CSV table of C-alpha atoms in Angstrom, one decimal:
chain,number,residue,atom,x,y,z
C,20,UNK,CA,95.9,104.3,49.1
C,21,UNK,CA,92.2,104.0,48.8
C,22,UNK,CA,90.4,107.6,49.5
C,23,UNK,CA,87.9,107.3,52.6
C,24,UNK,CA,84.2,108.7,51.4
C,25,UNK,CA,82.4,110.7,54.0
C,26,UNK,CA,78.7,110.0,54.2
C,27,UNK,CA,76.7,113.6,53.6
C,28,UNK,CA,73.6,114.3,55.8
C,29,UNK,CA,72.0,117.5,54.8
C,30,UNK,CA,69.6,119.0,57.2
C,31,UNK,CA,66.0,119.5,55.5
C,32,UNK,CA,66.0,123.3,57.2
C,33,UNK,CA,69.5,123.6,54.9
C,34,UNK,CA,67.5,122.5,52.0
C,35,UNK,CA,64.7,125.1,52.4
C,36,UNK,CA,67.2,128.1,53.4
C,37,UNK,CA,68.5,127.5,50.2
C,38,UNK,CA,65.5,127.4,48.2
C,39,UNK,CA,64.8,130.6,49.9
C,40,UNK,CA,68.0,132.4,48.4
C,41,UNK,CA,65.9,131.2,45.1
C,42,UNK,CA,69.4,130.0,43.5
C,43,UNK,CA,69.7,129.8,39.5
C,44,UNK,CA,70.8,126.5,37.3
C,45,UNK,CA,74.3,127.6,37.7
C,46,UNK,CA,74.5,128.5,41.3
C,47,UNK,CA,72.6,124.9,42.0
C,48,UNK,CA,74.5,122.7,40.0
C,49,UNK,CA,77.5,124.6,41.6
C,50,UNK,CA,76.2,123.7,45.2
C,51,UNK,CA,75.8,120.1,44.3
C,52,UNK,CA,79.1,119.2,42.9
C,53,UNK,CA,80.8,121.1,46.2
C,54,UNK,CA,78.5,118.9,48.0
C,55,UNK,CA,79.6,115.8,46.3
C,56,UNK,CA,83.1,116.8,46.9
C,57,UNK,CA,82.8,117.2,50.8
C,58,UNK,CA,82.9,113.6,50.4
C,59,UNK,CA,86.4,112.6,50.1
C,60,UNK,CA,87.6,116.6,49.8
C,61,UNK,CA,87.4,119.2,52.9
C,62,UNK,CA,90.3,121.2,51.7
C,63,UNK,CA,88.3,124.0,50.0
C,64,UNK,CA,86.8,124.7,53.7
C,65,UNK,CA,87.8,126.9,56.7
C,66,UNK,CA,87.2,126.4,60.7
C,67,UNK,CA,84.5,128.9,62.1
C,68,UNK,CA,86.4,130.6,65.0
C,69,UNK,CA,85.1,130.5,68.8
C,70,UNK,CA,82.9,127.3,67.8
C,71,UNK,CA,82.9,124.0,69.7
C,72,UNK,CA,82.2,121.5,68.8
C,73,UNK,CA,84.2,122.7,65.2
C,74,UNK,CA,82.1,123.9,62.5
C,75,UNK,CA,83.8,124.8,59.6
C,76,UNK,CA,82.3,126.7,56.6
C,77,UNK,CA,82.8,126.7,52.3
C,78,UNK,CA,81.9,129.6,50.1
C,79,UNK,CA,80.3,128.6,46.4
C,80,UNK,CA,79.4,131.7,44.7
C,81,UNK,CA,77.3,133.7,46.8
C,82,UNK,CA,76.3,130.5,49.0
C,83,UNK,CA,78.1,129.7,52.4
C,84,UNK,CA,77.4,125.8,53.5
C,85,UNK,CA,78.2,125.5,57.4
C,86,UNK,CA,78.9,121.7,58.1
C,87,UNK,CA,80.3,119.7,61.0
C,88,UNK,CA,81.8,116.5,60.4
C,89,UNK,CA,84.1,113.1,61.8
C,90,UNK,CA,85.5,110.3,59.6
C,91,UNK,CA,82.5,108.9,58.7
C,92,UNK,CA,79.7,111.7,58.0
C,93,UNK,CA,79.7,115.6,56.9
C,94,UNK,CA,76.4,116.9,58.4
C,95,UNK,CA,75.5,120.0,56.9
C,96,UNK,CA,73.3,122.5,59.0
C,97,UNK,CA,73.4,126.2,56.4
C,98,UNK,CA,73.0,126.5,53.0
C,99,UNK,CA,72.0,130.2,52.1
C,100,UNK,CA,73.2,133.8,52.1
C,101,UNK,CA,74.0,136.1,54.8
């Protein structure tokens, strides 16, 4: 059985949120491959409560991403600290 690939969309306001959290080599390269595995992998991730449409959220380190996402895309909206 073939393994259906998400495409990601990553908001740019996700991007900068993150750059403001000033992550090290580690923590970045850390957020990338959990990005890469949203892909084909949402086990890893847990529903947000009282939220509808569904968001669900993944914790890398001291990162949380928040993302929505269907069969074909995983839009991510938060990618920081809190």
């Amino acid at each position: 059985m073939e393994t259906t690939r998400r495409e990601i969309i990553i908001a740019p306001k996700a991007f900068a949120k993150m750059e403001a959290a000033r992550p090290s080599e580690a923590e970045r390269q850390a957020l990338v491959q959990v990005l890469r595995e949203l892909g084909t992998d949402l086990s890893r991730a847990y529903k947000i409560a009282f939220v509808n449409p569904p968001m669900y959220r993944i914790d890398v380190g001291r990162f949380r991403i928040h993302f929505r996402c269907d069969d074909k895309q995983v839009r991510v909206g938060f990618i920081g600290v809190y």
